[in-house]
PDB file of C-alpha atoms and ligand atoms in Angstrom:
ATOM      1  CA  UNK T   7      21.112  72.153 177.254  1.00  0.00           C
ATOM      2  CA  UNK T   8      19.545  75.733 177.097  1.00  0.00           C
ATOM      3  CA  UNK T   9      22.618  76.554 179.671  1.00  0.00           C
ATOM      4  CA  UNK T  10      25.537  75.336 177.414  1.00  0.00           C
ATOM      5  CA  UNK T  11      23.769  77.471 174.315  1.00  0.00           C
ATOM      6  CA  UNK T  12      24.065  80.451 176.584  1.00  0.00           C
ATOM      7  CA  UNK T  13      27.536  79.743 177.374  1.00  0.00           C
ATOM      8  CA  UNK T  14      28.453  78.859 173.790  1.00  0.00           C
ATOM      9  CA  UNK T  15      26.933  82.289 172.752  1.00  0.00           C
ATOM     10  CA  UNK T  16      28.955  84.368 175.570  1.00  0.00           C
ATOM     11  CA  UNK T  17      31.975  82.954 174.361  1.00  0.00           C
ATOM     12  CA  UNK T  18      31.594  83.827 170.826  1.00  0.00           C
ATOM     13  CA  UNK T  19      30.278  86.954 171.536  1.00  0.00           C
ATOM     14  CA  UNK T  20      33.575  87.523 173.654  1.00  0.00           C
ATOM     15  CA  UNK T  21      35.652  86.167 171.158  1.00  0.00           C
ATOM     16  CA  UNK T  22      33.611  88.571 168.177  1.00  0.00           C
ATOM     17  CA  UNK T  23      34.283  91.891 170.816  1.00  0.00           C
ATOM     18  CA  UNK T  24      38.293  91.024 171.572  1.00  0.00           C
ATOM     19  CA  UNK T  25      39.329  90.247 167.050  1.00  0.00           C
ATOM     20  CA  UNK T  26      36.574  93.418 166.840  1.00  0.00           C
ATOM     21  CA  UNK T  27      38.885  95.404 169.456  1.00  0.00           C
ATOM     22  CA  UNK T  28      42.233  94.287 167.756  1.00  0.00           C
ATOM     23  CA  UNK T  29      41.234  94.776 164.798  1.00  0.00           C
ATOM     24  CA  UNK T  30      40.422  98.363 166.001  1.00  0.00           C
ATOM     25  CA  UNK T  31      43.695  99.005 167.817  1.00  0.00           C
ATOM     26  CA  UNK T  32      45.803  98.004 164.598  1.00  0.00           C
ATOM     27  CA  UNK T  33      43.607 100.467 162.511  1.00  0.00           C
ATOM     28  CA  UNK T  34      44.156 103.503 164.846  1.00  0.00           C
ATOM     29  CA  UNK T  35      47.572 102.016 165.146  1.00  0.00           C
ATOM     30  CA  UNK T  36      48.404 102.510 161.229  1.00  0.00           C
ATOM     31  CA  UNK T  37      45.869 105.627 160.428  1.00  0.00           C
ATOM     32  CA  UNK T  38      47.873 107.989 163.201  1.00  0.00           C
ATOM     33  CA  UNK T  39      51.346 106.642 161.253  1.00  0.00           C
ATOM     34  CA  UNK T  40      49.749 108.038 158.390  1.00  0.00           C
ATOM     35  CA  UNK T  41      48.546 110.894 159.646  1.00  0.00           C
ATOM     36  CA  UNK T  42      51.618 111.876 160.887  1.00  0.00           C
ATOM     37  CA  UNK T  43      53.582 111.181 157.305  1.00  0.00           C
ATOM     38  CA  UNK T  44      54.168 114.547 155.825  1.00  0.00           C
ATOM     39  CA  UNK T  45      53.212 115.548 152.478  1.00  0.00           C
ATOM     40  CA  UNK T  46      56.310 115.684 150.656  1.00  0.00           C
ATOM     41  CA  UNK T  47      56.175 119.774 149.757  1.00  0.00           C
ATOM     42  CA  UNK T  48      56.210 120.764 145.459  1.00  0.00           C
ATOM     43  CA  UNK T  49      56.918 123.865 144.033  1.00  0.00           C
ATOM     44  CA  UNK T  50      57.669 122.443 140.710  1.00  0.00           C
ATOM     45  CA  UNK T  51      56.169 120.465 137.779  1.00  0.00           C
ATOM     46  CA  UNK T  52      52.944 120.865 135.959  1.00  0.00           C
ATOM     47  CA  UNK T  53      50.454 119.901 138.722  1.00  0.00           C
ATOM     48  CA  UNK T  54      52.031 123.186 140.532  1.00  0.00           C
ATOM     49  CA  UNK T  55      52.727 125.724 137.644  1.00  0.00           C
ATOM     50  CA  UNK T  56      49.987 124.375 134.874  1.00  0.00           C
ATOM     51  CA  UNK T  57      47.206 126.909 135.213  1.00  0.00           C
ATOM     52  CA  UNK T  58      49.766 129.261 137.257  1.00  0.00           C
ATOM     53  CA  UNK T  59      52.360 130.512 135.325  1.00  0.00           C
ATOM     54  CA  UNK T  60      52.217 131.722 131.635  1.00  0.00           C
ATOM     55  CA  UNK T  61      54.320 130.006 128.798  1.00  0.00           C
ATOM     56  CA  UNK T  62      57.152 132.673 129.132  1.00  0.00           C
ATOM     57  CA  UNK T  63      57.202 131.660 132.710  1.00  0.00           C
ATOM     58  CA  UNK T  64      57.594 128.105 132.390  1.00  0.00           C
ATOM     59  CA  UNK T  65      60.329 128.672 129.415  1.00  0.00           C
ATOM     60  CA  UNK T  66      61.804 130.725 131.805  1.00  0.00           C
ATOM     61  CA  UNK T  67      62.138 127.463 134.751  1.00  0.00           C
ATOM     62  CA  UNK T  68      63.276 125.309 132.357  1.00  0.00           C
ATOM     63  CA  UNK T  69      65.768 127.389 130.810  1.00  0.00           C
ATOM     64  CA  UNK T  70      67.116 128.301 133.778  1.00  0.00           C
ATOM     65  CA  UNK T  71      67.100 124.324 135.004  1.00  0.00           C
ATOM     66  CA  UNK T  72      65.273 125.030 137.843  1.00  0.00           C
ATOM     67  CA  UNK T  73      64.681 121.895 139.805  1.00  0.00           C
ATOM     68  CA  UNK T  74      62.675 121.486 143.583  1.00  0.00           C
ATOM     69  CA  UNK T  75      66.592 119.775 144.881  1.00  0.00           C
ATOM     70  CA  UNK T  76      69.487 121.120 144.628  1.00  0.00           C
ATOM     71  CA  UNK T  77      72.263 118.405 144.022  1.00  0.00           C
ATOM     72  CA  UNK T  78      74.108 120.128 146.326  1.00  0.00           C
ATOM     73  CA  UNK T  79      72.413 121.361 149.621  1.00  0.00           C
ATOM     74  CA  UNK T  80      75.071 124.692 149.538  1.00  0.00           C
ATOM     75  CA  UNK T  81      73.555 126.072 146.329  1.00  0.00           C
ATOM     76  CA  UNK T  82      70.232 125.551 147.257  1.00  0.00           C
ATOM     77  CA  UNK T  83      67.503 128.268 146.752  1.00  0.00           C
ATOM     78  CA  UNK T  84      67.801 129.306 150.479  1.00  0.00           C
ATOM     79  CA  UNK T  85      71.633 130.120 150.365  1.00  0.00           C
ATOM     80  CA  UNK T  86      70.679 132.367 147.325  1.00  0.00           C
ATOM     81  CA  UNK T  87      70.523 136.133 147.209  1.00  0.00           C
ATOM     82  CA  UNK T  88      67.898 136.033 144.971  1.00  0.00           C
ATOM     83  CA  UNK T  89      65.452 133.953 146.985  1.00  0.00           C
ATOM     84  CA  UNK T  90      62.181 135.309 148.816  1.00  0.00           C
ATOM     85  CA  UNK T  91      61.505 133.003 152.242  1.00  0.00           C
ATOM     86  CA  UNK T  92      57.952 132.119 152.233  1.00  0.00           C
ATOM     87  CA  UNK T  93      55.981 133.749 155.313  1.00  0.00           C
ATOM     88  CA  UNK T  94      54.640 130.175 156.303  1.00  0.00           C
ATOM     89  CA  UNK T  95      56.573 126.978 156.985  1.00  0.00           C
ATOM     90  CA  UNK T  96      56.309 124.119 154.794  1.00  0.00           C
ATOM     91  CA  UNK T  97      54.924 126.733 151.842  1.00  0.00           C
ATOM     92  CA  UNK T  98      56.875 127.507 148.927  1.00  0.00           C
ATOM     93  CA  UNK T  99      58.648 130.789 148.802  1.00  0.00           C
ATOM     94  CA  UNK T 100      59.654 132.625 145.376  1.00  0.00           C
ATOM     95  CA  UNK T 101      62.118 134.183 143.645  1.00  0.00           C
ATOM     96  CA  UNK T 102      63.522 137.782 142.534  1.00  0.00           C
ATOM     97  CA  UNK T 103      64.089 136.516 139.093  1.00  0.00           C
ATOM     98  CA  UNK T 104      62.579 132.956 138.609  1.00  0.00           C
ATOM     99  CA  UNK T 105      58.204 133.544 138.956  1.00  0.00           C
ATOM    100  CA  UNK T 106      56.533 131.001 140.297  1.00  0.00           C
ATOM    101  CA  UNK T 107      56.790 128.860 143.507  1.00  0.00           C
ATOM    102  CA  UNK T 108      60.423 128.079 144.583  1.00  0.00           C
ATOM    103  CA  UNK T 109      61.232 125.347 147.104  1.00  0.00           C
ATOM    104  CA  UNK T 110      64.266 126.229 149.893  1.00  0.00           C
ATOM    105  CA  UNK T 111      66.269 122.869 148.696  1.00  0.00           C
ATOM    106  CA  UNK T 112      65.348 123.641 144.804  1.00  0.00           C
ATOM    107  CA  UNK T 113      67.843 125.558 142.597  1.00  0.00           C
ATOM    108  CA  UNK T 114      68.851 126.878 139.163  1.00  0.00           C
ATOM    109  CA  UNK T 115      71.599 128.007 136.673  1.00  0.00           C
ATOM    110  CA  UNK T 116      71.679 131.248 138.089  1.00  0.00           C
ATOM    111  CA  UNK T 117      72.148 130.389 141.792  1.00  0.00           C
ATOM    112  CA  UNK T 118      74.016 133.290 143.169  1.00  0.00           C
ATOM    113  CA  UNK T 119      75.142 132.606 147.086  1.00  0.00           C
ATOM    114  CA  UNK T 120      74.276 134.636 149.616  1.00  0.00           C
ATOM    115  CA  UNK T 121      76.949 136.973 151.340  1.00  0.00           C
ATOM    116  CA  UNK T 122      78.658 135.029 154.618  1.00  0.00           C
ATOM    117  CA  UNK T 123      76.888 137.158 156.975  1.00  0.00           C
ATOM    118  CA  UNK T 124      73.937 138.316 155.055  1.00  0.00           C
ATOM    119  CA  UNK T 125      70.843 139.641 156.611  1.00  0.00           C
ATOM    120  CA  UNK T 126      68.328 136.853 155.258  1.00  0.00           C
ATOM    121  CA  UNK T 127      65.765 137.600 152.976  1.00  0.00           C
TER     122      UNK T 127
HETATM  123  S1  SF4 O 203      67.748 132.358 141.286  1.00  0.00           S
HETATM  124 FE1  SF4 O 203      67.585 130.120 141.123  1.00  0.00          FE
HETATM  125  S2  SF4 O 203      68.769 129.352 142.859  1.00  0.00           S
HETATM  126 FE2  SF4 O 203      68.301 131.511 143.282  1.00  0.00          FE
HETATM  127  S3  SF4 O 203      66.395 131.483 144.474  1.00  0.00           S
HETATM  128 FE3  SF4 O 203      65.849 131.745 142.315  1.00  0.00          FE
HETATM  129  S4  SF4 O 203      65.459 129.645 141.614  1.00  0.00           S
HETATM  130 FE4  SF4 O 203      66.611 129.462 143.502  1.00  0.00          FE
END
């Protein structure tokens, strides 16, 4: 009798351990998938500008329509003359005219393309 309680107890305990060690593997399973999901990068909007930028500023961006994608990949803010790359990736970069962060797929009213064969900024 005392054997079969031992052997009733091993199994559970086995049983507990293996769901305890699935349960493990799907949870490493989906927190490196999210880990490896990159933060969509903003330069615009008022989390990024409020606090940043003065009033003049902001009138500025929205007068000028400037948006963080470019309807149209060739007038994006990187084919533009008047953008400033950022010195890391995945940062935003700026802008000659426009103050403020800038994204490289963002653009604005005043897009003007860069010269085929121009040195990039
Ligand atoms: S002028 Fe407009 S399109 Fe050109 S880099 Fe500045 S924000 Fe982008």
């Amino acid at each position: 009798m005392a054997q079969r309680k031992k052997d009733e107890e091993a199994v559970s305990r086995r049983a507990v351990l293996g769901r305890a060690a699935a349960a493990l593997a799907v949870l490493t399973t989906a927190g490196a998938a999210a880990g490896c999901k990159k933060k969509a990068l903003m330069c615009d909007g008022p989390s990024v500008t409020d606090g940043v930028l003065t009033a003049e500023e902001v009138q500025l961006r929205k007068m000028l329509l400037y948006t963080d994608l470019a309807q149209t990949p060739d007038k994006a803010c990187i084919n533009c003359t008047l953008f400033v790359a950022a010195r890391e990736a995945d940062t935003c970069a700026t802008c000659k005219v426009i103050h403020g962060p800038v994204h490289p797929n963002g653009t604005c009213k005043i897009f003007l393309r860069k010269p085929e064969g121009g040195a990039p900024t």
